[in-house]
Short mmCIF file of C-alpha atoms in Angstrom, two decimals:
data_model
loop_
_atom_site.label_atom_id
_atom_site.label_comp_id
_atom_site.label_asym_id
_atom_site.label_seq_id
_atom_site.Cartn_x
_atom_site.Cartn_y
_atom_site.Cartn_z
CA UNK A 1 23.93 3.38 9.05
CA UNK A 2 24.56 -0.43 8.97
CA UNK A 3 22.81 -1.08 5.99
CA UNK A 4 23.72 0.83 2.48
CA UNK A 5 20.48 2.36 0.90
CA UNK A 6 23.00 4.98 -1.18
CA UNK A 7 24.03 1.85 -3.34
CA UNK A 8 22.62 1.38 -6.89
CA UNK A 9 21.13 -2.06 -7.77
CA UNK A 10 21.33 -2.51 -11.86
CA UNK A 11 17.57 -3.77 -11.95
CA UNK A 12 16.95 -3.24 -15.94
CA UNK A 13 17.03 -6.38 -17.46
CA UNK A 14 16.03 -8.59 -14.67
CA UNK A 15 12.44 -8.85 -15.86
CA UNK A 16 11.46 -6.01 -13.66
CA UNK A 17 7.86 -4.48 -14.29
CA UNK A 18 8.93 -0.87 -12.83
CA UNK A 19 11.90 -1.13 -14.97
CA UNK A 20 10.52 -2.42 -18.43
CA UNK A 21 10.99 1.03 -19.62
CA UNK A 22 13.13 3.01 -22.59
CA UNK A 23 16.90 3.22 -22.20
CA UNK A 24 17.70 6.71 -19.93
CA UNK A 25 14.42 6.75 -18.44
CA UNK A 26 13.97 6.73 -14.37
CA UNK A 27 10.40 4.86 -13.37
CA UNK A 28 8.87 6.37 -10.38
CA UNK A 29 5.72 4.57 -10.76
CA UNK A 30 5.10 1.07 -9.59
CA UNK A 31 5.15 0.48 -5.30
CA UNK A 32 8.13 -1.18 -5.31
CA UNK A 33 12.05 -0.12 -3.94
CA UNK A 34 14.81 0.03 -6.04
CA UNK A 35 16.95 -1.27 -2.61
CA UNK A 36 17.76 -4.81 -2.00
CA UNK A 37 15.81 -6.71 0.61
CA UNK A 38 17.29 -7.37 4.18
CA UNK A 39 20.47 -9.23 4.27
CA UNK A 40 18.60 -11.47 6.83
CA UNK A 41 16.25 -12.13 4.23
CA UNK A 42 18.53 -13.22 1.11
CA UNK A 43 20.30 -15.25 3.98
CA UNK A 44 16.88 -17.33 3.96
CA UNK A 45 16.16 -17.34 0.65
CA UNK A 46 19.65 -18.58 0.05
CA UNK A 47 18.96 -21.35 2.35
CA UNK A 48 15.99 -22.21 0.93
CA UNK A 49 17.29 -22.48 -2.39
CA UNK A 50 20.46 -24.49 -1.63
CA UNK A 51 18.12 -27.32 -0.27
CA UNK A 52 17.49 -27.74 -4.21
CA UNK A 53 13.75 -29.28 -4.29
CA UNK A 54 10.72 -26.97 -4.34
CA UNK A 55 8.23 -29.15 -4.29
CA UNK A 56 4.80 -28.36 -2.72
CA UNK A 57 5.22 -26.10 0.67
CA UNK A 58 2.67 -25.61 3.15
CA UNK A 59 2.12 -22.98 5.78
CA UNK A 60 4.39 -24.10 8.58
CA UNK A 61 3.61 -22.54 12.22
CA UNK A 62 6.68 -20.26 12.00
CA UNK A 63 4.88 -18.10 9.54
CA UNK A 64 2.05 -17.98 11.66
CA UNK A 65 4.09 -16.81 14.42
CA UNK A 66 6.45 -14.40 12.72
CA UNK A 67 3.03 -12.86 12.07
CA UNK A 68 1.28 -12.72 15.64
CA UNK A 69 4.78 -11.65 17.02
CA UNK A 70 5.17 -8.80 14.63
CA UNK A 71 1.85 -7.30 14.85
CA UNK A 72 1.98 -7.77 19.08
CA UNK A 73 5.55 -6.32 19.01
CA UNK A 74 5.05 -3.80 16.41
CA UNK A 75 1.64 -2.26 16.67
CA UNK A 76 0.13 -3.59 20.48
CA UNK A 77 -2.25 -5.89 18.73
CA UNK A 78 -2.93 -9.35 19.34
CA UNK A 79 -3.63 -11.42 16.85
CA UNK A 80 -4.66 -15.77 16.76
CA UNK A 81 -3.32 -18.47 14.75
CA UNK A 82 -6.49 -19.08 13.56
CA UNK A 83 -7.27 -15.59 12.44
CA UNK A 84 -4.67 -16.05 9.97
CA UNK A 85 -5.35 -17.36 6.23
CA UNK A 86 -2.56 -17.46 3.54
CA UNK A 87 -2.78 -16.09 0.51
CA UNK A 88 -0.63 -14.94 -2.65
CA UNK A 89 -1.47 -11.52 -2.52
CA UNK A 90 -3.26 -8.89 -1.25
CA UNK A 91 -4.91 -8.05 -4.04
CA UNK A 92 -6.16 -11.65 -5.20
CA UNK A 93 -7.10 -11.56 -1.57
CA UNK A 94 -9.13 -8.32 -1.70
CA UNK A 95 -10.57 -9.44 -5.33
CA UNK A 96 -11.25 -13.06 -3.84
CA UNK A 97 -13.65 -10.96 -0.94
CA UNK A 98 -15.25 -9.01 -3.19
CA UNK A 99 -16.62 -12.14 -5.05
CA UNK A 100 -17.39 -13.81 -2.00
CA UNK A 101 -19.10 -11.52 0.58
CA UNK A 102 -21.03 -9.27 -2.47
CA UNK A 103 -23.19 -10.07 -4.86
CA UNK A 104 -23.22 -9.18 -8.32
CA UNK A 105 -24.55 -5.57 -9.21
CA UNK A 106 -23.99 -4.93 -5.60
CA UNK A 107 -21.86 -1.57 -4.51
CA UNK A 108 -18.59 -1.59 -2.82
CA UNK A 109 -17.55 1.90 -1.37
CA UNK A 110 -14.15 3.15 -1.61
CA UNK A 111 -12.46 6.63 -0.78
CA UNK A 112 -10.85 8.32 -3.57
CA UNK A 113 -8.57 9.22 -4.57
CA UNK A 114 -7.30 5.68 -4.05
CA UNK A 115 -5.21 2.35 -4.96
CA UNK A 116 -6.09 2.22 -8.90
CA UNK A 117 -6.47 -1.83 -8.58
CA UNK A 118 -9.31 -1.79 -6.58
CA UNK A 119 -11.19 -0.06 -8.93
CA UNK A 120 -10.09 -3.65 -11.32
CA UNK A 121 -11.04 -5.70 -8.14
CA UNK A 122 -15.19 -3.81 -8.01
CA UNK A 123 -15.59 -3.74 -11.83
CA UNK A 124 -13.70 -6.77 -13.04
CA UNK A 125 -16.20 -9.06 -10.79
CA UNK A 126 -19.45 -7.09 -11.91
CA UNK A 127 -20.27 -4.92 -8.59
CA UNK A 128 -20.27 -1.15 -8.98
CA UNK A 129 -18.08 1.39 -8.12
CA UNK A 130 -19.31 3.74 -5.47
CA UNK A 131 -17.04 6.97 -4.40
CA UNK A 132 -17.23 8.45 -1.29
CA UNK A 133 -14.31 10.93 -2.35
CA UNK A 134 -12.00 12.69 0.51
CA UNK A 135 -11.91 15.90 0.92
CA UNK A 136 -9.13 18.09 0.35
CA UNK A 137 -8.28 21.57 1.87
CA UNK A 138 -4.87 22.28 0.27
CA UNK A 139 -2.83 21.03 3.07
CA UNK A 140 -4.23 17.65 3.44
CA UNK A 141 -6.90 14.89 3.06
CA UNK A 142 -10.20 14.21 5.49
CA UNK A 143 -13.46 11.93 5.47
CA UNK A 144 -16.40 13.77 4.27
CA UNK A 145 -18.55 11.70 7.26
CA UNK A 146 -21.59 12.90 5.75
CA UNK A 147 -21.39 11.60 2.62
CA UNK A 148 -20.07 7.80 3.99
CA UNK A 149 -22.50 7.90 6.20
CA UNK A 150 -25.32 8.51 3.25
CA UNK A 151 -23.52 5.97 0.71
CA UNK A 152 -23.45 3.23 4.19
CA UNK A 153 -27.09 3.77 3.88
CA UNK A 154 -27.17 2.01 0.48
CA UNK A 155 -28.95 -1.12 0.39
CA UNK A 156 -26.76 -2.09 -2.34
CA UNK A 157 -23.91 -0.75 -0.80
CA UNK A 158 -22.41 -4.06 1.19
CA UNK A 159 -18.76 -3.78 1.29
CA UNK A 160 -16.47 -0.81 1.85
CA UNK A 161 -12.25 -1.21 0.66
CA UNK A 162 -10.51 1.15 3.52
CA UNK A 163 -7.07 1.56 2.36
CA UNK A 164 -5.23 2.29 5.98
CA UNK A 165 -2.83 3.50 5.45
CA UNK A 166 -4.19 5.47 2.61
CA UNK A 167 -2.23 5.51 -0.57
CA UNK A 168 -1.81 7.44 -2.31
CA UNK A 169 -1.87 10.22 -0.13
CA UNK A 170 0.05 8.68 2.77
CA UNK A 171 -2.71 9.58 5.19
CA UNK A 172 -2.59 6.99 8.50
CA UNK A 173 -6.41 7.43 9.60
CA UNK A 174 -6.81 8.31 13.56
CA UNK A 175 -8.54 5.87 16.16
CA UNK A 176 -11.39 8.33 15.81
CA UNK A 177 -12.10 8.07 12.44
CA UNK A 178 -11.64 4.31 12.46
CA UNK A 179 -14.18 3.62 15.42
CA UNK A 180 -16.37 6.31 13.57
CA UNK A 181 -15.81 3.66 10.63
CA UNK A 182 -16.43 0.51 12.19
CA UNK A 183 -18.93 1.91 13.71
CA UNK A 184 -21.31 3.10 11.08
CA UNK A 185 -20.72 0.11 8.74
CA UNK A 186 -21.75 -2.46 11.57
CA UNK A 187 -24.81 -0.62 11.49
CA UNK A 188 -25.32 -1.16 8.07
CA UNK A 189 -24.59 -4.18 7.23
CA UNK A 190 -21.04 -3.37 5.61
CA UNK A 191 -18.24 -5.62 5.98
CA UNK A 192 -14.89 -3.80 5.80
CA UNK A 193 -11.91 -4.94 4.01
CA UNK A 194 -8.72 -3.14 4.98
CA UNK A 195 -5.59 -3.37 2.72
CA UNK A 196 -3.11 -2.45 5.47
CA UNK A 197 0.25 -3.21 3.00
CA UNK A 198 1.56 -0.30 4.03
CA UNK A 199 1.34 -0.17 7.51
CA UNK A 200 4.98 -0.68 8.69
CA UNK A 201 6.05 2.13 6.70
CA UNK A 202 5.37 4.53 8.60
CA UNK A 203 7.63 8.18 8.96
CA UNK A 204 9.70 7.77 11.96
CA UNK A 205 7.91 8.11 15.06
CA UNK A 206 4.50 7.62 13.91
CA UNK A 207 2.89 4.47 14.23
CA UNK A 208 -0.50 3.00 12.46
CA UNK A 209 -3.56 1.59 13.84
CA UNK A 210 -4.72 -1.69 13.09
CA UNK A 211 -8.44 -1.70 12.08
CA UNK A 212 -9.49 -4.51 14.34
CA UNK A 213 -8.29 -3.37 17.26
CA UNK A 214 -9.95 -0.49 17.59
CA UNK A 215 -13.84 -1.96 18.75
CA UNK A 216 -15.77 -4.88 18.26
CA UNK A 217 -17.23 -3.67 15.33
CA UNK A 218 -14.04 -3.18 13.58
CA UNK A 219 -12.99 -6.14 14.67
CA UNK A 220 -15.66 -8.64 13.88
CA UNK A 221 -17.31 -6.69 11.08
CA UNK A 222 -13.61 -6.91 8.51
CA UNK A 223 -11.85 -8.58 6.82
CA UNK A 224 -7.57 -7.15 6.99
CA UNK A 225 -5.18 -7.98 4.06
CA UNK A 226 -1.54 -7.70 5.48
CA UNK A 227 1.82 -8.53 3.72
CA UNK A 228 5.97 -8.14 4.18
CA UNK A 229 5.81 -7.36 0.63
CA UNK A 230 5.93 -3.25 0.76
CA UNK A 231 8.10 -2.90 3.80
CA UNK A 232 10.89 -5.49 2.75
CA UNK A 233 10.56 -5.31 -0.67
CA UNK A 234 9.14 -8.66 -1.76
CA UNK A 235 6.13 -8.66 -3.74
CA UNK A 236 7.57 -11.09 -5.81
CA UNK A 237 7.50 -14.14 -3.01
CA UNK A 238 3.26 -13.79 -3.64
CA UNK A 239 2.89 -13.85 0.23
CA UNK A 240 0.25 -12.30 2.52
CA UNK A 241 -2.00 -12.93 4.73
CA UNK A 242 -6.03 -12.22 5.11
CA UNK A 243 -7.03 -11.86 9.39
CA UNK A 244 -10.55 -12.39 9.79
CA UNK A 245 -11.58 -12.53 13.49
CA UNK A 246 -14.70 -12.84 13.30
CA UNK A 247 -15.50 -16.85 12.82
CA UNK A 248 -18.26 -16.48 10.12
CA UNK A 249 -16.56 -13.85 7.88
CA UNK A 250 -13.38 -16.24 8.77
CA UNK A 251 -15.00 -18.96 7.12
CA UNK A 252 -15.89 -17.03 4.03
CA UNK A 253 -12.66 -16.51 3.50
CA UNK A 254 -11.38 -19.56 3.86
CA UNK A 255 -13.69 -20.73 1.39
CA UNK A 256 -13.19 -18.44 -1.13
CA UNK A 257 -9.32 -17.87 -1.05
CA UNK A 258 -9.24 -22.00 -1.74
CA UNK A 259 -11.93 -21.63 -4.32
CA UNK A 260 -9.86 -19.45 -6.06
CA UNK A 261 -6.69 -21.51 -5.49
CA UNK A 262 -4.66 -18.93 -3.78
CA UNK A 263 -3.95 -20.13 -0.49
CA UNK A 264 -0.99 -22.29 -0.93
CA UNK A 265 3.04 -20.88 -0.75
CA UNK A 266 5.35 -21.43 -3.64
CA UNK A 267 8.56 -22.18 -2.11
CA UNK A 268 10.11 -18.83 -1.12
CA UNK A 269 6.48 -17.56 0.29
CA UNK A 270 7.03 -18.71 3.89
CA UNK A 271 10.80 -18.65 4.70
CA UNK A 272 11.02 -14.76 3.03
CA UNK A 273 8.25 -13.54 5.19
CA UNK A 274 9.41 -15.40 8.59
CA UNK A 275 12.61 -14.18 8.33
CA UNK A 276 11.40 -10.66 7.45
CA UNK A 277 9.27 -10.41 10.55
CA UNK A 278 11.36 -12.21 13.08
CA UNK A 279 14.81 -10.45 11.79
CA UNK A 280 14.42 -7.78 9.41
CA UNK A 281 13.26 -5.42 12.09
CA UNK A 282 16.94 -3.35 12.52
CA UNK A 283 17.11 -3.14 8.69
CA UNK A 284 13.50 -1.91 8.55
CA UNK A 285 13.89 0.80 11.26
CA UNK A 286 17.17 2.10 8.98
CA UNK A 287 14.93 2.23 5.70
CA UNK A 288 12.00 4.42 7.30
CA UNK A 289 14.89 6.68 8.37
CA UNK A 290 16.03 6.86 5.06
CA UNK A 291 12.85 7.09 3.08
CA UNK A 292 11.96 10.36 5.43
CA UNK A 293 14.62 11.80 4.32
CA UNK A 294 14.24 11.57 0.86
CA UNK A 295 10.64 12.87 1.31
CA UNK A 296 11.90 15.73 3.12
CA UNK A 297 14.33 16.28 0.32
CA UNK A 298 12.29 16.32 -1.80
CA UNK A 299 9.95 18.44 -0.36
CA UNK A 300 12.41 21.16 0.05
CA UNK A 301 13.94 21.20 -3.22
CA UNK A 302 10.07 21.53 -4.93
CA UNK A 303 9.20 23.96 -2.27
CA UNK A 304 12.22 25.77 -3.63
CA UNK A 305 12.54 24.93 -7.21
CA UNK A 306 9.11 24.69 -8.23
CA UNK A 307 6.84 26.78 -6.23
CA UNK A 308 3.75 25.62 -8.65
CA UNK A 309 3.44 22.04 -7.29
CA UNK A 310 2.46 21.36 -3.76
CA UNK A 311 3.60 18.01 -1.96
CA UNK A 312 0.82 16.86 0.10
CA UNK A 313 1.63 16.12 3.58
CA UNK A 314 1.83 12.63 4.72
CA UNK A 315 3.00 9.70 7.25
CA UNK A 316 3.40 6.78 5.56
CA UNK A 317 4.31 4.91 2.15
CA UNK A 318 7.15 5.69 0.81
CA UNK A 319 4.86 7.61 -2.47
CA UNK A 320 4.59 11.31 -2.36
CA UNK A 321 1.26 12.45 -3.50
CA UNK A 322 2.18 15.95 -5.63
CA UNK A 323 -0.48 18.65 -6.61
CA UNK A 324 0.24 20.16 -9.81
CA UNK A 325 -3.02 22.08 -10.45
CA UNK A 326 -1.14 25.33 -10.37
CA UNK A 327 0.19 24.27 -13.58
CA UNK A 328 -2.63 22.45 -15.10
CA UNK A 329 -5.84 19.97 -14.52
CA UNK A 330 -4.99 17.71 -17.29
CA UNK A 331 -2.60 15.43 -15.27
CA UNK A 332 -2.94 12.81 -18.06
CA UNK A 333 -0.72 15.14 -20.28
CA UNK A 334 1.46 16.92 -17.61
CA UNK A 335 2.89 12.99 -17.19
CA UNK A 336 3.34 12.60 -20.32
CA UNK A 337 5.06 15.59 -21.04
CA UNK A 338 7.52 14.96 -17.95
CA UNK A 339 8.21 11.36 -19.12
CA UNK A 340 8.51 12.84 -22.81
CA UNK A 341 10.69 15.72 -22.30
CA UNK A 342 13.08 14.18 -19.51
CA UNK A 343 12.19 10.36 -18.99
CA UNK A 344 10.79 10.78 -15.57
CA UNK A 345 8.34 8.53 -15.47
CA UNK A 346 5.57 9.07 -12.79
CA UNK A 347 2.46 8.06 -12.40
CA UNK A 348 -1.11 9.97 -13.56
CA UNK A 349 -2.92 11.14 -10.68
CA UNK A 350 -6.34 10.56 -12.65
CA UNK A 351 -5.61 6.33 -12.28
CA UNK A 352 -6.96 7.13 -8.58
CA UNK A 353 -10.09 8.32 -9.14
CA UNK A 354 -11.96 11.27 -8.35
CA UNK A 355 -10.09 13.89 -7.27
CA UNK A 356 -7.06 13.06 -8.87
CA UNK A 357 -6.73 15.07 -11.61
CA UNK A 358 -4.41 17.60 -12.01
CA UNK A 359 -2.21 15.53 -9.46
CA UNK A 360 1.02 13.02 -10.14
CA UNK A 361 2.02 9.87 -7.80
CA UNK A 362 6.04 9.61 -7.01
CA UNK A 363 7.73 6.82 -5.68
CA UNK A 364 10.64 7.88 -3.64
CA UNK A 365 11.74 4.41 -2.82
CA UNK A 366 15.02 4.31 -4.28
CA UNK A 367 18.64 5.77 -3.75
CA UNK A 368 19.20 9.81 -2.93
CA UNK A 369 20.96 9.52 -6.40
CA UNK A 370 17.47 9.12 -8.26
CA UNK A 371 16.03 11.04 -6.56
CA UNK A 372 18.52 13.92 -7.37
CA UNK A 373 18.46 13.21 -10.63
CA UNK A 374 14.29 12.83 -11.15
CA UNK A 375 13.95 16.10 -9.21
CA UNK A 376 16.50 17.58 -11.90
CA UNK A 377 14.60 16.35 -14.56
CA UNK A 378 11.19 17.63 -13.23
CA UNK A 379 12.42 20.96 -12.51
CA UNK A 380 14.14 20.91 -16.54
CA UNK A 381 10.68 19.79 -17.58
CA UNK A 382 8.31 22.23 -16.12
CA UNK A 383 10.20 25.23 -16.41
CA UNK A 384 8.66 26.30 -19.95
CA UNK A 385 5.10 24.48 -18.45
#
């Protein structure tokens, strides 16, 4: 490999959320990597910060670019300047929408188990929470069609959060499913907004489908949060992006990501993301490689070592979704027991809603070394479970 994801990076101390933990603990929580970003990318950054001013930055056409070239190179899908908003974050973004194109007491739909925020992004704007919860066979996750279709039906039900791919049980949807989507919201007056952070990390050889290019109801009816952050490692540059094709929703949006004052780039927002898309793409192609392996070794070793929990099959992220209910329903105090016992800090599967107890969350995004040890310390920690 060119690029060294075996190497340790000393991140305690450097005001890190995932590592703002106890002394000999090993945080396999938050979505970030414990791998530095692509040299490319420092290169800019470095750059960037040699020029010495950071005054007020504005979206230059280069990021706009690096975006439409990425998407059309990456994933056969053409997108337009114009489509393209700036924003902070995905999840201001999402939380930003929900404000915007609901009203309060209104329902938004999402499919749990599922992203914990937006749960924060429904509730902490006054709309309800409706479930439409996935259904799960023991091998892997589907949509109960009957159910979205009946909760669609909703008159109060006027926005639906499709996480795609899903996290956390890295399940990339099929063009099927998506048209079958699109579809059924258009006809019921449901805008979708798809958080699609994920989508370049993908297992080798599989590949994700944008929502809005799959029909002209997907495309006109949604609203799709995208972002370098996951992929490259740089959620804390604030940069993303909101695509809105259709001109009405796009107008929304542009509206209400201003209102909210979260459409303008700190300094490091634009350069970090251009130089991820137009030439991070060798490093990225070596870190998918890498992060399948780690899922496949740790898949073996719990297949081996600890019969009791089953890893869910997935495609994407780079979090393994593990189900634990051999050993007990109350994953509230399985985790703490784990992080007690050992230090292994992972995250309660009950944060995701229903259908999520009895299962744990692990971020694999780090060096084989961690994941060693953490699989060590699991195995020491369950063995008198």
């Amino acid at each position: 490999m060119k690029y060294d994801f075996d190497e340790p990076v000393k991140r305690a101390g450097t005001d890190s959320l995932k590592w703002d933990i106890n002394e000999g603990e090993i945080p396999m929580w938050v979505a970030d990597m414990d791998f530095k970003t692509a040299p490319e990318i420092i290169t800019a950054l470095n750059e960037r910060v040699s020029h010495g001013v950071f005054g007020y930055s504005v979206v230059q056409d280069s990021w706009y670019d690096a975006y439409i070239s990425w998407w059309q190179r990456r994933h056969n899908f053409q997108m337009k300047k114009d489509w393209l908003i700036f924003s902070t974050g995905v999840v201001p973004a999402v939380s930003s929408a929900v404000r915007k194109l609901s009203t309060a007491g209104e329902k938004v739909l999402i499919q749990s188990p599922v992203y914990n925020i937006f749960y924060n992004s429904i509730v902490n704007n006054g709309r309800h929470i409706l479930e439409s919860p996935l259904t799960y066979n023991g091998r892997g996750y589907d949509i109960d069609f009957a159910d979205l279709e009946e909760k669609l039906r909703d008159p109060q039900t006027s926005l639906m959060i499709l996480c795609n791919p899903h996290n956390p049980v890295g399940k990339i949807w099929k063009i099927e499913e998506l048209q079958k989507i699109g579809r059924m919201c258009r006809e019921n007056n449901v805008t979708v907004l798809s958080d699609e952070i994920h989508c370049d990390l993908t297992d080798p050889g599989k590949n994700y489908i944008p929502f809005a290019s799959v029909s002209d109801d997907c495309r006109d009816n949604s609203v799709t949060f995208l972002s370098a952050s996951k992929a490259f490692n740089l959620a804390g540059m604030h940069s993303a992006a909101a695509m809105v094709p259709g001109e009405n929703l796009r107008n929304k949006m542009y509206r209400a990501l201003n209102t909210d004052e979260i459409a303008e780039p700190n300094s490091f927002a634009v350069p970090a993301v251009t130089a991820a898309f137009n030439h991070g793409e060798s490093w990225l192609e070596e870190l998918r490689e890498y992060l399948y392996q780690n899922k496949q070794f740790i898949r073996n070793f719990i297949s081996e070592r600890i019969p009791r929990i089953t890893v869910v099959p997935s495609e994407a992220t780079y979090l393994l979704w593990l189900d634990c209910r051999q050993i007990t329903q109350d994953s509230t105090e399985l985790c703490r027991l784990i992080r007690e016992k050992t230090g292994l800090y992972l995250t309660d599967g009950r944060h995701y809603g229903t259908g999520g107890s009895g299962f744990l969350r692990m971020n694999t995004a780090c060096p084989r070394s961690t994941v060693e040890d953490a699989l060590s310390r699991l195995e020491t920690a369950l063995k008198e479970k």
